[in-house]
mmCIF file of N, CA, C and O in Angstrom:
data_model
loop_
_atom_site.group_PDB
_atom_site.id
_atom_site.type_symbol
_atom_site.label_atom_id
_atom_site.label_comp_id
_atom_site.label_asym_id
_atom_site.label_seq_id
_atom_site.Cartn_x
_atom_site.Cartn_y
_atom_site.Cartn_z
ATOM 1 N N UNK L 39 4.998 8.939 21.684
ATOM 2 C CA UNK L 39 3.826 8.284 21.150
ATOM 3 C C UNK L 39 3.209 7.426 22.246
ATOM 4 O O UNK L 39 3.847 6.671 22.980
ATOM 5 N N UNK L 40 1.706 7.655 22.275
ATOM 6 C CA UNK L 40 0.743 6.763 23.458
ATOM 7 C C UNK L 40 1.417 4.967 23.095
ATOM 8 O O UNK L 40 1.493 4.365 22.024
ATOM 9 N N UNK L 41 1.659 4.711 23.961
ATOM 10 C CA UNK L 41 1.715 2.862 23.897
ATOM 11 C C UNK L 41 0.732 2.424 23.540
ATOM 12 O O UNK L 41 1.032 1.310 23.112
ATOM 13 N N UNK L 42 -0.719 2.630 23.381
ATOM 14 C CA UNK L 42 -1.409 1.336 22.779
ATOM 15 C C UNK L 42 -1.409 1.766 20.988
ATOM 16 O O UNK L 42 -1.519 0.938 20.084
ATOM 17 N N UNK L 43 -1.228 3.542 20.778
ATOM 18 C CA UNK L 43 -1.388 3.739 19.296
ATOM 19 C C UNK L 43 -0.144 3.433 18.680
ATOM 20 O O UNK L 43 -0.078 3.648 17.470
ATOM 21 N N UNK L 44 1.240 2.800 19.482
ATOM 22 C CA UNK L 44 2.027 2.414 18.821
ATOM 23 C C UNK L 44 2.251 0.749 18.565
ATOM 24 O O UNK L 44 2.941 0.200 17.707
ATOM 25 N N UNK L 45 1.419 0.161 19.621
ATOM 26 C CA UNK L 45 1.361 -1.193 19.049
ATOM 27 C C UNK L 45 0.448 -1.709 18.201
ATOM 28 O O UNK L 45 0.496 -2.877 17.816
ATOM 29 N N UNK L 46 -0.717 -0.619 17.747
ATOM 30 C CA UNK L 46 -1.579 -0.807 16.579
ATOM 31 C C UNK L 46 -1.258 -0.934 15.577
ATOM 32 O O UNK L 46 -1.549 -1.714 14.670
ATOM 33 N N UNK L 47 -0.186 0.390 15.766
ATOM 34 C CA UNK L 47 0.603 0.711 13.973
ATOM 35 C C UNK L 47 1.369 -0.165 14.258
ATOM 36 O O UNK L 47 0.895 -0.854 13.355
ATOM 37 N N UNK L 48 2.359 -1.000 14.802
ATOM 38 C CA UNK L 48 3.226 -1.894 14.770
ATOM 39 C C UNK L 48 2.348 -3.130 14.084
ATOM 40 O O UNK L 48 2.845 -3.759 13.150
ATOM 41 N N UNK L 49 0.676 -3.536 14.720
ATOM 42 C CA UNK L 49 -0.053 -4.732 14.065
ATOM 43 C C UNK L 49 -0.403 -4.369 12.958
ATOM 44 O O UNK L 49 -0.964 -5.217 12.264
ATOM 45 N N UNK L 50 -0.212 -3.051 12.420
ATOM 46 C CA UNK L 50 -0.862 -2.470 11.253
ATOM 47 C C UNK L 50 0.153 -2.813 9.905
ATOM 48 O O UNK L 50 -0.201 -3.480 8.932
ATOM 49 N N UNK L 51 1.679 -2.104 10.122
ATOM 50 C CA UNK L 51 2.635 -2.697 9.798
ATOM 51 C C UNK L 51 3.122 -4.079 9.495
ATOM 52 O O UNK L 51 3.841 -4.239 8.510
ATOM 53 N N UNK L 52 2.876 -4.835 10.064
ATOM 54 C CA UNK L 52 3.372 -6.398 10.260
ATOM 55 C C UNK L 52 2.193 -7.107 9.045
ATOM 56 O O UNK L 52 2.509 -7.737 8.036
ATOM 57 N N UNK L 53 0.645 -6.741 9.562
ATOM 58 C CA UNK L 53 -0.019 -7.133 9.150
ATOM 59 C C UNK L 53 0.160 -7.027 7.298
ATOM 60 O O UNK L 53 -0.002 -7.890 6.436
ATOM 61 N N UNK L 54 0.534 -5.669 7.209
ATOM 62 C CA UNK L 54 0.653 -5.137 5.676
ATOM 63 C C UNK L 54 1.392 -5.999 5.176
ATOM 64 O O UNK L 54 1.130 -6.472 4.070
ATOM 65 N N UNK L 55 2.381 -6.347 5.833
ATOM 66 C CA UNK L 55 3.750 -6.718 5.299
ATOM 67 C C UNK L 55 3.294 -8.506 5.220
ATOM 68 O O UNK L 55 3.589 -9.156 4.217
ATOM 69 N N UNK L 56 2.700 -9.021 6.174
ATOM 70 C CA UNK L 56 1.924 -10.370 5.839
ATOM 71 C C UNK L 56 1.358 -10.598 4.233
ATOM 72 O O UNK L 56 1.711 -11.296 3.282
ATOM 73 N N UNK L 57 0.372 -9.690 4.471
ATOM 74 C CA UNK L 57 -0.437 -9.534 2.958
ATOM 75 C C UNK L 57 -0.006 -9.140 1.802
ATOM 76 O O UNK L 57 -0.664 -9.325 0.779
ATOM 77 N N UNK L 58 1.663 -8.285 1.817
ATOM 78 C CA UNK L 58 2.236 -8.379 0.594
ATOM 79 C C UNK L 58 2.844 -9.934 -0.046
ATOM 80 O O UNK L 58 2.692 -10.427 -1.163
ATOM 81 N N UNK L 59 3.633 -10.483 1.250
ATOM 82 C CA UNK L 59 4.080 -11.633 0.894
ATOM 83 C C UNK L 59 3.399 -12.504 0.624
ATOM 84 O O UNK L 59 3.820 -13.352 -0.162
ATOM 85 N N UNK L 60 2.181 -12.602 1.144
ATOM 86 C CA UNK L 60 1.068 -13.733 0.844
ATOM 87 C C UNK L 60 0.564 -13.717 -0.397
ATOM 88 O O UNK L 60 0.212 -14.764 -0.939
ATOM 89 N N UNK L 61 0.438 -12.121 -1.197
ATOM 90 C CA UNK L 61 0.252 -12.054 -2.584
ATOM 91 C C UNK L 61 1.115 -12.489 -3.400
ATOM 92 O O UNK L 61 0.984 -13.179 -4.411
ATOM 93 N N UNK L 62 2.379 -11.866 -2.706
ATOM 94 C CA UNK L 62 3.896 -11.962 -3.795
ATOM 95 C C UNK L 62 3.732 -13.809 -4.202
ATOM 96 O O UNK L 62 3.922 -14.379 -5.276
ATOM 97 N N UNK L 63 3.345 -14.320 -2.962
ATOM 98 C CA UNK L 63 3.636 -16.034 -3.001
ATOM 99 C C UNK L 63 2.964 -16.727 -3.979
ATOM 100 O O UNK L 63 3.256 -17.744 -4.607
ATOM 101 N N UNK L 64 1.990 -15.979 -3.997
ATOM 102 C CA UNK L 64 0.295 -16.023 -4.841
ATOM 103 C C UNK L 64 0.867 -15.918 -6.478
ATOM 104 O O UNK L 64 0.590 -16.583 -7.477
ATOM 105 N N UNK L 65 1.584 -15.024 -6.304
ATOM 106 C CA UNK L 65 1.665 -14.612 -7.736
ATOM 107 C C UNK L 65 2.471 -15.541 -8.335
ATOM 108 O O UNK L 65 2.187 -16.040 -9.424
ATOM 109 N N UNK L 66 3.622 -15.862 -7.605
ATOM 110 C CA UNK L 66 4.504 -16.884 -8.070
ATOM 111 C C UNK L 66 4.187 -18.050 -8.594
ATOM 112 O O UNK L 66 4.440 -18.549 -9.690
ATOM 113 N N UNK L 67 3.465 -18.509 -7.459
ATOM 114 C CA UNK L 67 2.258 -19.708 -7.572
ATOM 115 C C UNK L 67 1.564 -20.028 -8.513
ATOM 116 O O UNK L 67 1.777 -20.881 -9.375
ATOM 117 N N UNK L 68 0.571 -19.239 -8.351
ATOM 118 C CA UNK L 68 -0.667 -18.765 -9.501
ATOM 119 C C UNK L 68 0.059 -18.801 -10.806
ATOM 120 O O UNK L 68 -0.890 -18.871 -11.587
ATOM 121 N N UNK L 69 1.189 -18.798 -11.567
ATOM 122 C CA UNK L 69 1.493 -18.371 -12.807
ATOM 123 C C UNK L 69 1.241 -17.119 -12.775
ATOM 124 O O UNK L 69 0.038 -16.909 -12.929
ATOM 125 N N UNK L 70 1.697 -16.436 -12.675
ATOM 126 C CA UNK L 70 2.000 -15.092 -12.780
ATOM 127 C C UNK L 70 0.874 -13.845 -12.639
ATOM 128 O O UNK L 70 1.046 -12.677 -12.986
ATOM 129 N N UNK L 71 -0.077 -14.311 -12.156
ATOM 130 C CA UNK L 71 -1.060 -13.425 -12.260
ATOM 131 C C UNK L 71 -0.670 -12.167 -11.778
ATOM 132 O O UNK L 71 0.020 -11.861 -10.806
ATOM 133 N N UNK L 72 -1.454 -11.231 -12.963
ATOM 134 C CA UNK L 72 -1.305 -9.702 -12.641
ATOM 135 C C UNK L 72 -1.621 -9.335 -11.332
ATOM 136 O O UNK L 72 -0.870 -8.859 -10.481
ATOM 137 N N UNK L 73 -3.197 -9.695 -11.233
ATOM 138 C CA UNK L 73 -3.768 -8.893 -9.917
ATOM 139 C C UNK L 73 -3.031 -9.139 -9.002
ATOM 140 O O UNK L 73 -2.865 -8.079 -8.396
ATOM 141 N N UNK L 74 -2.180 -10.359 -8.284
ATOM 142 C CA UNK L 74 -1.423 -10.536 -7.463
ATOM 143 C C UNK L 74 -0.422 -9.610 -6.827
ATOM 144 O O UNK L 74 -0.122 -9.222 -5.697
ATOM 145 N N UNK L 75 0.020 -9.406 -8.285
ATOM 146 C CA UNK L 75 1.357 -8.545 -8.160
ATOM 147 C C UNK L 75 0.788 -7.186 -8.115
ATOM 148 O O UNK L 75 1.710 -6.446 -7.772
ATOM 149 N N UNK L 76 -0.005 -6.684 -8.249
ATOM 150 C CA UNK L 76 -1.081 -5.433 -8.043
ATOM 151 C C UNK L 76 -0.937 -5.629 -6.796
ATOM 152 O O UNK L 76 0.033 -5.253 -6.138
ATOM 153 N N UNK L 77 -1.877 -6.223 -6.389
ATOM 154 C CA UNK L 77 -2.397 -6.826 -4.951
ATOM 155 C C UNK L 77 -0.820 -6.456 -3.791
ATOM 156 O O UNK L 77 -0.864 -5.757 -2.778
ATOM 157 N N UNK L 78 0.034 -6.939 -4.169
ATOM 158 C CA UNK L 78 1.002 -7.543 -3.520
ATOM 159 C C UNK L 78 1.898 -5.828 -3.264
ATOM 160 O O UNK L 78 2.194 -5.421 -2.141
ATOM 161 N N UNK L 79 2.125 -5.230 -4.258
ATOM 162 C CA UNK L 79 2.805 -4.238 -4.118
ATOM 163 C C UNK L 79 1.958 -3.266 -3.517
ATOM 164 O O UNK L 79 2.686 -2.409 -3.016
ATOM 165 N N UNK L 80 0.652 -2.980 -3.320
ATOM 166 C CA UNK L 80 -0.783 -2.160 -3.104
ATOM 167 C C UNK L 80 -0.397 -2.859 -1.382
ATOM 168 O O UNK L 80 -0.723 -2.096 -0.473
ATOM 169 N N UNK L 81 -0.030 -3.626 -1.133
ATOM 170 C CA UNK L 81 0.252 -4.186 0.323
ATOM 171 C C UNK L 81 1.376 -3.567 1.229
ATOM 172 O O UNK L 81 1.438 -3.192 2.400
ATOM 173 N N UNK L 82 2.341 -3.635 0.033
ATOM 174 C CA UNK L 82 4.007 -3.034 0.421
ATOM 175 C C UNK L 82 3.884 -1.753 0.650
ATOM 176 O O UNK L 82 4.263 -1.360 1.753
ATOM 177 N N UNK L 83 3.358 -0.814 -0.263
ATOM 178 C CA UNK L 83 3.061 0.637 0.077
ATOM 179 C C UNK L 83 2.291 0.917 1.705
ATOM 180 O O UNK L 83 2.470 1.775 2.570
ATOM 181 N N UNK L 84 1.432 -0.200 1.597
ATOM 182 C CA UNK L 84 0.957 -0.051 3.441
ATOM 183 C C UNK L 84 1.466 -0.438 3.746
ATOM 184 O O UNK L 84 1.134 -0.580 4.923
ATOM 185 N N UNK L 85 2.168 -0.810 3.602
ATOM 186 C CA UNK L 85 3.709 -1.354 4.932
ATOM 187 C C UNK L 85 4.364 -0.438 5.231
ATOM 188 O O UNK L 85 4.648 -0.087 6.376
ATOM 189 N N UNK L 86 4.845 0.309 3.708
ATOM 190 C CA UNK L 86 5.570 1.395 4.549
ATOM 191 C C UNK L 86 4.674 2.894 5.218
ATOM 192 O O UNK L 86 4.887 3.548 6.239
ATOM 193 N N UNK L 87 3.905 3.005 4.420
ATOM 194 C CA UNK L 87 2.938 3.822 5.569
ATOM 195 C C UNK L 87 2.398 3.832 6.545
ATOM 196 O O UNK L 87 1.948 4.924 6.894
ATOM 197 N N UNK L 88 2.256 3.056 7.134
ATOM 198 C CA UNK L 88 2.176 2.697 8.312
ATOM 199 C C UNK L 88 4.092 2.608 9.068
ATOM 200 O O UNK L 88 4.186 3.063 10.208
ATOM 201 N N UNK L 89 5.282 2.117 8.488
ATOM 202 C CA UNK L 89 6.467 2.639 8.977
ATOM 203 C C UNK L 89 6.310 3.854 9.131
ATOM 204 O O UNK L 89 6.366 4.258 10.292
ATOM 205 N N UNK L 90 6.128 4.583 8.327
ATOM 206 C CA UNK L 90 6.534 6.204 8.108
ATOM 207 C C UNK L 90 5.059 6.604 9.332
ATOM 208 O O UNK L 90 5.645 7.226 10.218
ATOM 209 N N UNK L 91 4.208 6.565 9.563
ATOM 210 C CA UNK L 91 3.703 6.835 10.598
ATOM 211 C C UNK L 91 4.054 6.018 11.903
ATOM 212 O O UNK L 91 3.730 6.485 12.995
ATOM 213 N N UNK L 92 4.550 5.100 11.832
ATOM 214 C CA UNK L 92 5.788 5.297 13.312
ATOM 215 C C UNK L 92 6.540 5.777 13.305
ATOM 216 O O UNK L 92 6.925 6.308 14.347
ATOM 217 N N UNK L 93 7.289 5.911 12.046
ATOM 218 C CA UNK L 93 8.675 6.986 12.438
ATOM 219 C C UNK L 93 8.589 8.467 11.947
ATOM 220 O O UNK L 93 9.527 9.070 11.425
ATOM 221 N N UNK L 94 7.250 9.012 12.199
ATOM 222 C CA UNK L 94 6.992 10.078 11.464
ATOM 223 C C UNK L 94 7.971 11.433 12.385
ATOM 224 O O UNK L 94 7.518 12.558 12.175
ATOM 225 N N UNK L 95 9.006 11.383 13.178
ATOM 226 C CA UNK L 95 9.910 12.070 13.745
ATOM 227 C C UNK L 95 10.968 12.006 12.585
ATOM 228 O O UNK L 95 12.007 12.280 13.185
ATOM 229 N N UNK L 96 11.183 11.874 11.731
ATOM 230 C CA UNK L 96 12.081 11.386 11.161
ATOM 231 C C UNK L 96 11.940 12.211 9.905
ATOM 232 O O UNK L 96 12.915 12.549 9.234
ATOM 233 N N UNK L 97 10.746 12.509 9.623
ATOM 234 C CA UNK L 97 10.445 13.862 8.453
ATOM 235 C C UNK L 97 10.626 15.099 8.912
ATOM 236 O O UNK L 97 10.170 15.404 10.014
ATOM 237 N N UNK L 98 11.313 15.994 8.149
ATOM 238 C CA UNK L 98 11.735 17.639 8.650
ATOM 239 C C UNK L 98 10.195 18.103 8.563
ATOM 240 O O UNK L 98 10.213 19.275 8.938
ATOM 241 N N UNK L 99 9.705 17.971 8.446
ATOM 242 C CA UNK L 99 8.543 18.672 8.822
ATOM 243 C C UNK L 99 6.715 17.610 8.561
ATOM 244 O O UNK L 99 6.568 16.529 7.991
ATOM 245 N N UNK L 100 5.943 18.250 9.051
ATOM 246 C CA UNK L 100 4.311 17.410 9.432
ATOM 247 C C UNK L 100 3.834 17.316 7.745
ATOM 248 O O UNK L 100 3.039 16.518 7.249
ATOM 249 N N UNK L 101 4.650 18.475 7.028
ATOM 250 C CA UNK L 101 3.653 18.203 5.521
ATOM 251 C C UNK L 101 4.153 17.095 5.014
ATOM 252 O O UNK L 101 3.586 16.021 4.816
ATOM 253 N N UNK L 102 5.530 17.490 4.762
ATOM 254 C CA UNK L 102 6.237 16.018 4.126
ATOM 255 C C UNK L 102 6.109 14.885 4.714
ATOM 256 O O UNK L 102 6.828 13.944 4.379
ATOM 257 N N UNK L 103 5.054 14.748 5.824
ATOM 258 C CA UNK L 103 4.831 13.211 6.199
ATOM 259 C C UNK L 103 3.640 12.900 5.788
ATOM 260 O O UNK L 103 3.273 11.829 5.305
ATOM 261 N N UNK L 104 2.915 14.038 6.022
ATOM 262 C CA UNK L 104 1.257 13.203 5.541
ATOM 263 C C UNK L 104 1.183 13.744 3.988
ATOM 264 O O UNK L 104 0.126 13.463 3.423
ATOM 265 N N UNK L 105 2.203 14.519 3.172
ATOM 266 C CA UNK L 105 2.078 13.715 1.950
ATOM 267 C C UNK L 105 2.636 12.510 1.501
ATOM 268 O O UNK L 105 2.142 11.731 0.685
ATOM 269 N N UNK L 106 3.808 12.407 2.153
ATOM 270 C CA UNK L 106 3.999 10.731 2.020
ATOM 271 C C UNK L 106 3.211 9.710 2.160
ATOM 272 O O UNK L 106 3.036 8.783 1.368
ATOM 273 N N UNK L 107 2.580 9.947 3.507
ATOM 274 C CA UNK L 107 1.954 8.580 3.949
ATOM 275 C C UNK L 107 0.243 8.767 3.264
ATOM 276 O O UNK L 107 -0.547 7.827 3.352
ATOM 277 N N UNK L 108 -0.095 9.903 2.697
ATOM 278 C CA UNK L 108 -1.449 9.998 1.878
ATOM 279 C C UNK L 108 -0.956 9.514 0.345
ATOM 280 O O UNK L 108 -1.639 8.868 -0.450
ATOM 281 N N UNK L 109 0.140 9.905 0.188
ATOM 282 C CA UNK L 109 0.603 8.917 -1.164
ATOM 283 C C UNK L 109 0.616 7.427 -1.115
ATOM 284 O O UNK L 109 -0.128 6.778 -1.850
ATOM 285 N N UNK L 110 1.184 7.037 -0.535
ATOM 286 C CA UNK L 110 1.047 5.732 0.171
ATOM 287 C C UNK L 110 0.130 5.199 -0.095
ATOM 288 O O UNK L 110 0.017 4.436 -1.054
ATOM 289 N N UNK L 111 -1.115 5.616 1.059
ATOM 290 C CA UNK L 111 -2.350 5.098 1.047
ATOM 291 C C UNK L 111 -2.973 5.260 -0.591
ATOM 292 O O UNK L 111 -3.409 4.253 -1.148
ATOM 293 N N UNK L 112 -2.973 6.266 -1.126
ATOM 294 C CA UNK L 112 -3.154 6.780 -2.209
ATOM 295 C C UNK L 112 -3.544 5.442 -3.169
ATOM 296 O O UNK L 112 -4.592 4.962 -3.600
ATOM 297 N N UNK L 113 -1.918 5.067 -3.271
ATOM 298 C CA UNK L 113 -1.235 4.193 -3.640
ATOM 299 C C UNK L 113 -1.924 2.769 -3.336
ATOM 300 O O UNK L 113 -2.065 1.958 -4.251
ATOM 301 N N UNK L 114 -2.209 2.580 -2.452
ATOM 302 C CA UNK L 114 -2.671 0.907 -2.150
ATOM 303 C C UNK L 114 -4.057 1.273 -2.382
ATOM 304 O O UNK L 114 -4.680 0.423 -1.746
ATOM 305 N N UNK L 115 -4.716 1.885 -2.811
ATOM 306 C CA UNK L 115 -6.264 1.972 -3.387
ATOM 307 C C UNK L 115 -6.154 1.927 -4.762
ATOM 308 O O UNK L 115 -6.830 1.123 -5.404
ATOM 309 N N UNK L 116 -5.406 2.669 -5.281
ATOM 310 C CA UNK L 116 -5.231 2.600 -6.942
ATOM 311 C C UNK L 116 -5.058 1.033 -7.199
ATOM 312 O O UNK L 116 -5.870 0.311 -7.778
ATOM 313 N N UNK L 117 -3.757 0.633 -6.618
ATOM 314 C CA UNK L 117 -3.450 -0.699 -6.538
ATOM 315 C C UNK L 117 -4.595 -1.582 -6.633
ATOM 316 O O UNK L 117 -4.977 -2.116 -7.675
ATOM 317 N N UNK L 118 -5.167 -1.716 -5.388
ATOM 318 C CA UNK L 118 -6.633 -2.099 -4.886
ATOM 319 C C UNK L 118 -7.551 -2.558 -6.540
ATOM 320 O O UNK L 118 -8.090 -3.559 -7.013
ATOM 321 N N UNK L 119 -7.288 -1.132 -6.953
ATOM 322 C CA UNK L 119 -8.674 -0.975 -8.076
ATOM 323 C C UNK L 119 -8.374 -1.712 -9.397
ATOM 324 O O UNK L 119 -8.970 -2.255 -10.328
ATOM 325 N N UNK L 120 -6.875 -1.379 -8.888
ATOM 326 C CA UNK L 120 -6.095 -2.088 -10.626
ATOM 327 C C UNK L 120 -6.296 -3.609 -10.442
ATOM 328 O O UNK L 120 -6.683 -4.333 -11.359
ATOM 329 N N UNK L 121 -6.079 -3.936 -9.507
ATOM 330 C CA UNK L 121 -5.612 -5.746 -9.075
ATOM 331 C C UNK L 121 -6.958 -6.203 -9.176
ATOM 332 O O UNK L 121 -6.968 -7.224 -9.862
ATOM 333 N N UNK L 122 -8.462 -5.786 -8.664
ATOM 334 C CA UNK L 122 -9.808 -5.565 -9.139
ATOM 335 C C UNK L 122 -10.062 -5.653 -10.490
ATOM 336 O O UNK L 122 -10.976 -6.410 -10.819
ATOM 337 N N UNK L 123 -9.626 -5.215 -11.119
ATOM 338 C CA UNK L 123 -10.399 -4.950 -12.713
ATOM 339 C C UNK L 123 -9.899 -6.058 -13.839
ATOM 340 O O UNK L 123 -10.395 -6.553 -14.851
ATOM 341 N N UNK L 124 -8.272 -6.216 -12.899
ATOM 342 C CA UNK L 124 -7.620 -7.324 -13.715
ATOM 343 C C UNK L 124 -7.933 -8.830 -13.152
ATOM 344 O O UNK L 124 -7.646 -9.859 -13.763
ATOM 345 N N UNK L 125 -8.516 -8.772 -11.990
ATOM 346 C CA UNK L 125 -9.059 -9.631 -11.707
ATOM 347 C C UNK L 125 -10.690 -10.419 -12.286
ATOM 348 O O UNK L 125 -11.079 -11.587 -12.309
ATOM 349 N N UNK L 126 -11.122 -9.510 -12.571
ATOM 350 C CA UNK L 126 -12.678 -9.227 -13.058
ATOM 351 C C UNK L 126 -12.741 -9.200 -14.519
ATOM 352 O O UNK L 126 -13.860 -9.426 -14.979
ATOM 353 N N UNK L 127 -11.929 -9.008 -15.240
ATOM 354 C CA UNK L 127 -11.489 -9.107 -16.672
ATOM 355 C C UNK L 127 -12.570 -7.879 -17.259
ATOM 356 O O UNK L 127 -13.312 -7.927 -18.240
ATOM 357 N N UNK L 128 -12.301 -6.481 -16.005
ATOM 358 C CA UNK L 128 -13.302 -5.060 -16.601
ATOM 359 C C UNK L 128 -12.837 -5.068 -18.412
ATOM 360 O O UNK L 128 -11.925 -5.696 -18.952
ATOM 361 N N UNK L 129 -13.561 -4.394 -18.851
ATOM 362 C CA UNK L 129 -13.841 -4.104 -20.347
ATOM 363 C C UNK L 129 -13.180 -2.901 -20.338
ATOM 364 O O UNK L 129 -12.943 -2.457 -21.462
ATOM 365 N N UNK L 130 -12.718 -2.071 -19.165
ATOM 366 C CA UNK L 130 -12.411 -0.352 -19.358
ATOM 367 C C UNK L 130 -11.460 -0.716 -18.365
ATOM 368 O O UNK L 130 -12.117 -0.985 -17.360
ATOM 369 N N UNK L 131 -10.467 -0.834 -18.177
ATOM 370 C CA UNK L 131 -9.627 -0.969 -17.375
ATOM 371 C C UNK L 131 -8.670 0.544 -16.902
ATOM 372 O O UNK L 131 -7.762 1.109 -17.512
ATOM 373 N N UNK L 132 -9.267 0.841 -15.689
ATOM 374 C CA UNK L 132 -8.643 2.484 -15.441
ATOM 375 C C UNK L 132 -7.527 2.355 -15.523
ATOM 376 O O UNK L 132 -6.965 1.890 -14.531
ATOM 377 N N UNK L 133 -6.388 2.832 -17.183
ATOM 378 C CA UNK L 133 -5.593 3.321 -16.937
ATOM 379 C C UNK L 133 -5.144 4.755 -16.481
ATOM 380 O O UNK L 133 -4.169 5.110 -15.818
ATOM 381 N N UNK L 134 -5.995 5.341 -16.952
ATOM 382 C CA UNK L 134 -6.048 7.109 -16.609
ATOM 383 C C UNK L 134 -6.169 7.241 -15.507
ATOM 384 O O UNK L 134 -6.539 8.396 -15.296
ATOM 385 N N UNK L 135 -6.000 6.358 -14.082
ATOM 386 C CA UNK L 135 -6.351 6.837 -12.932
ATOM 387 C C UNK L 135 -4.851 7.745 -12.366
ATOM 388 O O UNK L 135 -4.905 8.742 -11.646
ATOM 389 N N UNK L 136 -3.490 7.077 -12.923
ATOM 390 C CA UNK L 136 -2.807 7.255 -12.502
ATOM 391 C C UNK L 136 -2.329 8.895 -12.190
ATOM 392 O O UNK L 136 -2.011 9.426 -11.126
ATOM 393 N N UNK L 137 -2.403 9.347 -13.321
ATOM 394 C CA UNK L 137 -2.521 11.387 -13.500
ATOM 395 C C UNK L 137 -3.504 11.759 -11.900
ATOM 396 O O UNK L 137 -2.943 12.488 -11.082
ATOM 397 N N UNK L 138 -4.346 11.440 -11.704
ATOM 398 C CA UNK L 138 -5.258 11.729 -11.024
ATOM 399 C C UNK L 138 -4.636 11.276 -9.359
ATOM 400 O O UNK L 138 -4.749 11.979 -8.354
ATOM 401 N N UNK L 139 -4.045 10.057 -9.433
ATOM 402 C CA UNK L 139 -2.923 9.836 -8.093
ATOM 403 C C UNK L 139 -1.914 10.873 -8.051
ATOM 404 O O UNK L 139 -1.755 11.253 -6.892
ATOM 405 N N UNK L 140 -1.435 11.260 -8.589
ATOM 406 C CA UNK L 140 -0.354 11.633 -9.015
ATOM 407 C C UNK L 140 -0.673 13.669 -8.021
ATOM 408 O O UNK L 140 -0.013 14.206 -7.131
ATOM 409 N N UNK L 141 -1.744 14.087 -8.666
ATOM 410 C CA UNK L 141 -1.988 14.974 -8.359
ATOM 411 C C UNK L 141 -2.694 14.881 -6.712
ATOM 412 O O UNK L 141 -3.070 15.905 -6.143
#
């Protein structure tokens, strides 16, 4: 791997992993707020996707990595949208998105 695209994903990583704990802290804090913990785990999933694209040697093969790490990402947008709506107090709150991640 080029040295500067591995110390990106290393700031990419770290960074994720900042912004889960900063939510997780949030949530604690805050009284329990949902979106937090949305927020917070939607963080952790980029943490590890961004791992798994540094250690993407480590998957038997190129599919099983970028479906992992597109799940992942997948994953911290759904998150994203959920921690959003519960934040915003939406009237329609996408539960049905999940089938649609999923696939």
């Amino acid at each position: 791997m080029q040295t500067d695209v591995f110390y990106i994903l290393v700031a990419l990583h770290f960074a994720s992993l900042a912004l889960a704990l900063i939510f997780f802290i949030a949530w604690k804090s805050l009284g329990h707020k949902r979106y937090a913990l949305s927020w917070s785990v939607g963080f952790f999933a980029a943490a590890l996707q961004w791992f798994f694209n540094i250690y993407r040697d480590w998957f038997p093969s190129w599919e099983i990595h970028w479906l992992a790490v597109n799940a992942l990402g997948l994953r911290l947008v759904m998150l994203g949208l959920r921690g959003h709506c519960q934040r915003t107090n939406c009237q329609r709150l996408p539960k049905n998105l999940w089938p649609y991640a999923g696939v």
